[in-house]
Amino acid sequence: MRIVFVGSVESSRIALEALINAGRVPALVITLPSEVAGRHSDFADIGNLARTAGSAVCYTTDINSPAVLGAMASVEPDLTLVIGWSQVCRQPFRDVAREGTIGFHPAALPRLRGRAVIPWTIIRAEDVTGSTLFWLDEGIDSGPLLLQRLFAVAADETARSLYAKHTANLSEMVVEAVTLVETGNAPRMTQDHERASYCAKRTAEDGLIDWNASAASVLRLIRAVGAPYPGAFSLYNGEKIRIDAAAQIENAGRFIGLVGQVQCHSERGFVVLCGDGECIDVLAWASPTGKRPPVHSKLHR
């Protein structure tokens, strides 16, 4: 089975390592050059890993370019795997491999198609999600399903813990998928498009905390957009304070103040009043000065 592998992020590295360890070394690996690493907060340089394993490597910023299509055609692939690539793969690209092109999505398709799916899963307080391998078509995450693993989303799920659950699934699923394709047993289950939902793109600036929201909502945002993503943050005197971890304060009614106001300093950080009158205790944070905002100061959107 001659494989072309496409990817540029942490999940790409994990999937590629799984293939190599299973003796499924791709004939060609296509990835981003390191000078554009800033496109992804979870960028992973997989070029050296691929070369060490014996794969040819092609660097590109345009997956649909003639140069990429030519590089793919030169290895006469049976299958293309796209794991961690944000560009739409058009039909000429999808048609190069004899068996087709498989993509990965960290959601239970057809739900939560689109972008920033792991943060949206937590922000929306989803109870169940899934890791999905599917056949790419002309739509966005709309092609037939090949493999899907459903699992529960923990009440205290963070972006990092959810990412890790998906990549653990992926490392097993990608090897299984290649075997299914090779033996002619790979499913192509049509998605129920009436059940589809769509996630919009998020940027680093969307991590700005709205202190008018409830404490529970603020905590969900902090958990949803943390590592490997840029993180939740607030502003004090024009400087960004990134908030990496926090917990809700019991008996918050003891604090009377303004929304977004620092009520006191705690053992590890500082306590902030939210829009529902509840408070959160900021446990892990970073700021340019390395200092906590003063007691009674007000954090801003």
One Martini backbone bead per residue (centre of mass of N, CA, C, O) as a GRO file, in nm:
protein
  301
    1MET     BB    1   0.089   0.041   0.029
    2ARG     BB    2   0.069   0.359  -0.109
    3ILE     BB    3   0.146   0.660   0.071
    4VAL     BB    4   0.002   0.976   0.136
    5PHE     BB    5   0.105   1.238   0.362
    6VAL     BB    6  -0.082   1.498   0.541
    7GLY     BB    7   0.079   1.756   0.749
    8SER     BB    8   0.138   2.012   1.055
    9VAL     BB    9   0.070   1.879   1.336
   10GLU     BB   10   0.050   1.703   1.619
   11SER     BB   11  -0.145   1.488   1.498
   12SER     BB   12   0.036   1.421   1.261
   13ARG     BB   13   0.273   1.303   1.416
   14ILE     BB   14   0.117   1.075   1.557
   15ALA     BB   15   0.018   0.934   1.297
   16LEU     BB   16   0.294   0.889   1.165
   17GLU     BB   17   0.417   0.718   1.390
   18ALA     BB   18   0.210   0.490   1.371
   19LEU     BB   19   0.276   0.405   1.083
   20ILE     BB   20   0.574   0.345   1.121
   21ASN     BB   21   0.539   0.134   1.356
   22ALA     BB   22   0.349  -0.046   1.144
   23GLY     BB   23   0.497  -0.037   0.853
   24ARG     BB   24   0.355   0.247   0.712
   25VAL     BB   25   0.539   0.400   0.514
   26PRO     BB   26   0.541   0.668   0.342
   27ALA     BB   27   0.628   0.779   0.030
   28LEU     BB   28   0.483   1.064   0.108
   29VAL     BB   29   0.538   1.392   0.258
   30ILE     BB   30   0.320   1.664   0.336
   31THR     BB   31   0.424   2.001   0.430
   32LEU     BB   32   0.518   2.263   0.615
   33PRO     BB   33   0.711   2.514   0.642
   34SER     BB   34   0.867   2.660   0.916
   35GLU     BB   35   0.815   2.970   0.831
   36VAL     BB   36   0.479   2.892   0.877
   37ALA     BB   37   0.413   2.803   1.178
   38GLY     BB   38   0.205   3.040   1.266
   39ARG     BB   39  -0.063   2.906   1.155
   40HIS     BB   40  -0.008   2.709   1.411
   41SER     BB   41  -0.019   2.639   1.750
   42ASP     BB   42   0.036   2.304   1.672
   43PHE     BB   43   0.290   2.284   1.533
   44ALA     BB   44   0.471   2.033   1.327
   45ASP     BB   45   0.783   1.897   1.246
   46ILE     BB   46   0.787   1.615   1.004
   47GLY     BB   47   1.032   1.588   0.812
   48ASN     BB   48   1.247   1.426   0.972
   49LEU     BB   49   1.074   1.184   1.037
   50ALA     BB   50   1.023   1.103   0.743
   51ARG     BB   51   1.318   1.070   0.643
   52THR     BB   52   1.411   0.858   0.852
   53ALA     BB   53   1.187   0.646   0.742
   54GLY     BB   54   1.191   0.703   0.398
   55SER     BB   55   1.053   0.956   0.309
   56ALA     BB   56   0.936   1.174   0.111
   57VAL     BB   57   0.952   1.544   0.080
   58CYS     BB   58   0.695   1.805   0.079
   59TYR     BB   59   0.680   2.152   0.048
   60THR     BB   60   0.384   2.359   0.137
   61THR     BB   61   0.104   2.615   0.091
   62ASP     BB   62  -0.030   2.440  -0.164
   63ILE     BB   63  -0.212   2.154  -0.210
   64ASN     BB   64  -0.319   2.234  -0.528
   65SER     BB   65  -0.065   2.235  -0.673
   66PRO     BB   66   0.114   2.119  -0.936
   67ALA     BB   67   0.361   2.028  -0.770
   68VAL     BB   68   0.207   1.841  -0.579
   69LEU     BB   69   0.068   1.660  -0.789
   70GLY     BB   70   0.335   1.561  -0.910
   71ALA     BB   71   0.456   1.432  -0.655
   72MET     BB   72   0.230   1.230  -0.617
   73ALA     BB   73   0.231   1.086  -0.895
   74SER     BB   74   0.532   0.976  -0.870
   75VAL     BB   75   0.427   0.748  -0.638
   76GLU     BB   76   0.167   0.602  -0.690
   77PRO     BB   77  -0.091   0.610  -0.509
   78ASP     BB   78  -0.344   0.449  -0.313
   79LEU     BB   79  -0.326   0.664  -0.063
   80THR     BB   80  -0.467   0.944   0.118
   81LEU     BB   81  -0.362   1.137   0.409
   82VAL     BB   82  -0.543   1.389   0.605
   83ILE     BB   83  -0.363   1.526   0.897
   84GLY     BB   84  -0.363   1.845   0.953
   85TRP     BB   85  -0.532   2.044   0.729
   86SER     BB   86  -0.687   2.359   0.626
   87GLN     BB   87  -0.720   2.297   0.338
   88VAL     BB   88  -0.884   2.249   0.058
   89CYS     BB   89  -0.936   1.948  -0.122
   90ARG     BB   90  -0.939   1.903  -0.438
   91GLN     BB   91  -1.010   1.687  -0.684
   92PRO     BB   92  -0.726   1.646  -0.809
   93PHE     BB   93  -0.611   1.555  -0.539
   94ARG     BB   94  -0.817   1.322  -0.461
   95ASP     BB   95  -0.752   1.155  -0.746
   96VAL     BB   96  -0.462   1.037  -0.731
   97ALA     BB   97  -0.551   0.819  -0.559
   98ARG     BB   98  -0.691   0.518  -0.615
   99GLU     BB   99  -0.878   0.501  -0.335
  100GLY     BB  100  -0.823   0.789  -0.212
  101THR     BB  101  -0.933   1.023   0.055
  102ILE     BB  102  -0.839   1.078   0.397
  103GLY     BB  103  -0.982   1.215   0.692
  104PHE     BB  104  -0.974   1.417   0.995
  105HIS     BB  105  -1.210   1.449   1.285
  106PRO     BB  106  -1.285   1.605   1.615
  107ALA     BB  107  -1.579   1.453   1.564
  108ALA     BB  108  -1.930   1.357   1.535
  109LEU     BB  109  -2.010   1.296   1.257
  110PRO     BB  110  -2.204   1.563   1.145
  111ARG     BB  111  -2.109   1.704   1.382
  112LEU     BB  112  -1.902   1.964   1.395
  113ARG     BB  113  -1.817   2.110   1.160
  114GLY     BB  114  -1.500   2.249   1.085
  115ARG     BB  115  -1.377   2.474   1.318
  116ALA     BB  116  -1.258   2.465   1.632
  117VAL     BB  117  -1.378   2.198   1.772
  118ILE     BB  118  -1.263   2.165   2.054
  119PRO     BB  119  -1.354   2.432   2.179
  120TRP     BB  120  -1.659   2.402   2.107
  121THR     BB  121  -1.716   2.149   2.269
  122ILE     BB  122  -1.673   2.294   2.547
  123ILE     BB  123  -1.845   2.552   2.522
  124ARG     BB  124  -2.114   2.365   2.461
  125ALA     BB  125  -2.125   2.122   2.655
  126GLU     BB  126  -2.059   1.850   2.552
  127ASP     BB  127  -2.108   1.502   2.620
  128VAL     BB  128  -2.041   1.406   2.319
  129THR     BB  129  -1.794   1.258   2.110
  130GLY     BB  130  -1.558   1.222   1.820
  131SER     BB  131  -1.361   1.017   1.612
  132THR     BB  132  -1.290   1.083   1.254
  133LEU     BB  133  -1.294   0.895   0.957
  134PHE     BB  134  -1.295   1.020   0.612
  135TRP     BB  135  -1.412   1.087   0.297
  136LEU     BB  136  -1.325   1.301   0.072
  137ASP     BB  137  -1.492   1.584  -0.062
  138GLU     BB  138  -1.638   1.885  -0.177
  139GLY     BB  139  -1.677   1.936   0.109
  140ILE     BB  140  -1.714   1.996   0.466
  141ASP     BB  141  -1.701   1.718   0.635
  142SER     BB  142  -1.911   1.527   0.422
  143GLY     BB  143  -1.810   1.256   0.394
  144PRO     BB  144  -1.777   0.941   0.420
  145LEU     BB  145  -1.757   0.703   0.656
  146LEU     BB  146  -1.517   0.487   0.818
  147LEU     BB  147  -1.445   0.595   1.118
  148GLN     BB  148  -1.583   0.582   1.468
  149ARG     BB  149  -1.531   0.734   1.799
  150LEU     BB  150  -1.701   0.737   2.091
  151PHE     BB  151  -1.715   0.984   2.369
  152ALA     BB  152  -1.685   1.132   2.663
  153VAL     BB  153  -1.724   1.447   2.816
  154ALA     BB  154  -1.584   1.601   3.054
  155ALA     BB  155  -1.656   1.839   3.289
  156ASP     BB  156  -1.319   1.913   3.299
  157GLU     BB  157  -1.244   1.968   3.020
  158THR     BB  158  -0.971   2.019   2.808
  159ALA     BB  159  -0.800   2.082   2.537
  160ARG     BB  160  -0.571   1.883   2.606
  161SER     BB  161  -0.740   1.632   2.688
  162LEU     BB  162  -0.903   1.614   2.423
  163TYR     BB  163  -0.670   1.595   2.228
  164ALA     BB  164  -0.553   1.331   2.351
  165LYS     BB  165  -0.797   1.151   2.288
  166HIS     BB  166  -0.791   1.185   1.982
  167THR     BB  167  -0.492   1.091   1.931
  168ALA     BB  168  -0.526   0.811   2.048
  169ASN     BB  169  -0.731   0.722   1.841
  170LEU     BB  170  -0.575   0.791   1.580
  171SER     BB  171  -0.329   0.594   1.616
  172GLU     BB  172  -0.526   0.349   1.561
  173MET     BB  173  -0.716   0.425   1.318
  174VAL     BB  174  -0.508   0.469   1.086
  175VAL     BB  175  -0.415   0.173   1.071
  176GLU     BB  176  -0.692   0.044   1.029
  177ALA     BB  177  -0.766   0.193   0.768
  178VAL     BB  178  -0.541   0.083   0.587
  179THR     BB  179  -0.627  -0.213   0.613
  180LEU     BB  180  -0.913  -0.183   0.499
  181VAL     BB  181  -0.828  -0.082   0.222
  182GLU     BB  182  -0.635  -0.317   0.141
  183THR     BB  183  -0.885  -0.540   0.183
  184GLY     BB  184  -1.168  -0.401   0.088
  185ASN     BB  185  -1.324  -0.295   0.391
  186ALA     BB  186  -1.400   0.001   0.355
  187PRO     BB  187  -1.609   0.218   0.456
  188ARG     BB  188  -1.913   0.417   0.317
  189MET     BB  189  -2.085   0.627   0.517
  190THR     BB  190  -2.342   0.818   0.496
  191GLN     BB  191  -2.429   1.115   0.586
  192ASP     BB  192  -2.649   1.307   0.791
  193HIS     BB  193  -2.714   1.625   0.682
  194GLU     BB  194  -2.952   1.709   0.879
  195ARG     BB  195  -2.736   1.684   1.140
  196ALA     BB  196  -2.571   1.917   1.079
  197SER     BB  197  -2.294   2.114   1.200
  198TYR     BB  198  -2.122   2.447   1.242
  199CYS     BB  199  -1.794   2.570   1.277
  200ALA     BB  200  -1.626   2.845   1.350
  201LYS     BB  201  -1.379   3.038   1.341
  202ARG     BB  202  -1.090   3.097   1.544
  203THR     BB  203  -0.911   3.327   1.741
  204ALA     BB  204  -0.710   3.460   1.974
  205GLU     BB  205  -0.918   3.699   2.040
  206ASP     BB  206  -1.152   3.490   2.138
  207GLY     BB  207  -1.016   3.471   2.442
  208LEU     BB  208  -1.174   3.697   2.548
  209ILE     BB  209  -1.307   3.792   2.846
  210ASP     BB  210  -1.643   3.792   2.974
  211TRP     BB  211  -1.739   3.905   3.286
  212ASN     BB  212  -2.061   3.899   3.237
  213ALA     BB  213  -2.047   3.625   3.261
  214SER     BB  214  -2.051   3.339   3.389
  215ALA     BB  215  -1.847   3.142   3.565
  216ALA     BB  216  -1.893   2.887   3.394
  217SER     BB  217  -1.827   3.022   3.118
  218VAL     BB  218  -1.541   3.116   3.184
  219LEU     BB  219  -1.427   2.834   3.248
  220ARG     BB  220  -1.482   2.710   2.972
  221LEU     BB  221  -1.299   2.897   2.812
  222ILE     BB  222  -1.035   2.833   2.954
  223ARG     BB  223  -1.045   2.523   2.879
  224ALA     BB  224  -1.088   2.554   2.557
  225VAL     BB  225  -0.820   2.769   2.485
  226GLY     BB  226  -0.593   2.620   2.567
  227ALA     BB  227  -0.370   2.411   2.550
  228PRO     BB  228  -0.258   2.435   2.220
  229TYR     BB  229  -0.372   2.713   2.253
  230PRO     BB  230  -0.356   3.057   2.327
  231GLY     BB  231  -0.591   3.147   2.519
  232ALA     BB  232  -0.708   3.310   2.785
  233PHE     BB  233  -0.805   3.664   2.846
  234SER     BB  234  -0.705   3.981   2.985
  235LEU     BB  235  -0.717   4.332   3.093
  236TYR     BB  236  -0.449   4.553   3.227
  237ASN     BB  237  -0.340   4.844   3.137
  238GLY     BB  238  -0.316   4.706   2.835
  239GLU     BB  239  -0.246   4.425   2.948
  240LYS     BB  240  -0.193   4.087   2.914
  241ILE     BB  241  -0.378   3.821   3.078
  242ARG     BB  242  -0.316   3.493   3.107
  243ILE     BB  243  -0.550   3.219   3.152
  244ASP     BB  244  -0.505   2.870   3.241
  245ALA     BB  245  -0.643   2.852   3.540
  246ALA     BB  246  -0.954   2.767   3.722
  247ALA     BB  247  -1.193   2.827   3.996
  248GLN     BB  248  -1.463   2.799   4.182
  249ILE     BB  249  -1.616   2.975   4.435
  250GLU     BB  250  -1.722   2.926   4.739
  251ASN     BB  251  -1.914   3.151   4.872
  252ALA     BB  252  -1.915   3.427   4.690
  253GLY     BB  253  -2.108   3.626   4.861
  254ARG     BB  254  -1.867   3.766   5.022
  255PHE     BB  255  -1.843   3.923   4.748
  256ILE     BB  256  -1.843   4.282   4.683
  257GLY     BB  257  -1.878   4.409   4.345
  258LEU     BB  258  -1.744   4.425   4.037
  259VAL     BB  259  -1.734   4.338   3.731
  260GLY     BB  260  -1.400   4.225   3.696
  261GLN     BB  261  -1.307   4.234   3.987
  262VAL     BB  262  -1.061   4.227   4.220
  263GLN     BB  263  -1.105   4.093   4.542
  264CYS     BB  264  -0.840   3.905   4.573
  265HIS     BB  265  -0.577   3.734   4.698
  266SER     BB  266  -0.441   3.427   4.655
  267GLU     BB  267  -0.227   3.176   4.687
  268ARG     BB  268  -0.193   3.165   4.345
  269GLY     BB  269  -0.370   3.443   4.288
  270PHE     BB  270  -0.699   3.548   4.187
  271VAL     BB  271  -1.014   3.713   4.241
  272VAL     BB  272  -1.315   3.709   4.031
  273LEU     BB  273  -1.597   3.877   3.925
  274CYS     BB  274  -1.897   3.783   3.789
  275GLY     BB  275  -2.212   3.831   3.637
  276ASP     BB  276  -2.356   3.617   3.865
  277GLY     BB  277  -2.177   3.667   4.147
  278GLU     BB  278  -1.953   3.488   4.089
  279CYS     BB  279  -1.634   3.329   4.149
  280ILE     BB  280  -1.290   3.320   4.053
  281ASP     BB  281  -0.986   3.130   4.074
  282VAL     BB  282  -0.675   3.210   3.978
  283LEU     BB  283  -0.409   2.965   3.929
  284ALA     BB  284  -0.310   3.029   3.624
  285TRP     BB  285  -0.064   3.264   3.492
  286ALA     BB  286   0.020   3.550   3.264
  287SER     BB  287   0.251   3.831   3.248
  288PRO     BB  288   0.469   4.081   3.174
  289THR     BB  289   0.535   4.132   3.497
  290GLY     BB  290   0.440   3.884   3.697
  291LYS     BB  291   0.190   4.027   3.819
  292ARG     BB  292  -0.070   4.090   3.998
  293PRO     BB  293  -0.346   4.233   4.012
  294PRO     BB  294  -0.488   4.450   4.195
  295VAL     BB  295  -0.679   4.508   4.439
  296HIS     BB  296  -0.979   4.638   4.286
  297SER     BB  297  -0.925   4.593   4.017
  298LYS     BB  298  -1.012   4.616   3.662
  299LEU     BB  299  -1.109   4.406   3.425
  300HIS     BB  300  -1.102   4.381   3.068
  301ARG     BB  301  -1.206   4.342   2.733
   0.00000   0.00000   0.00000
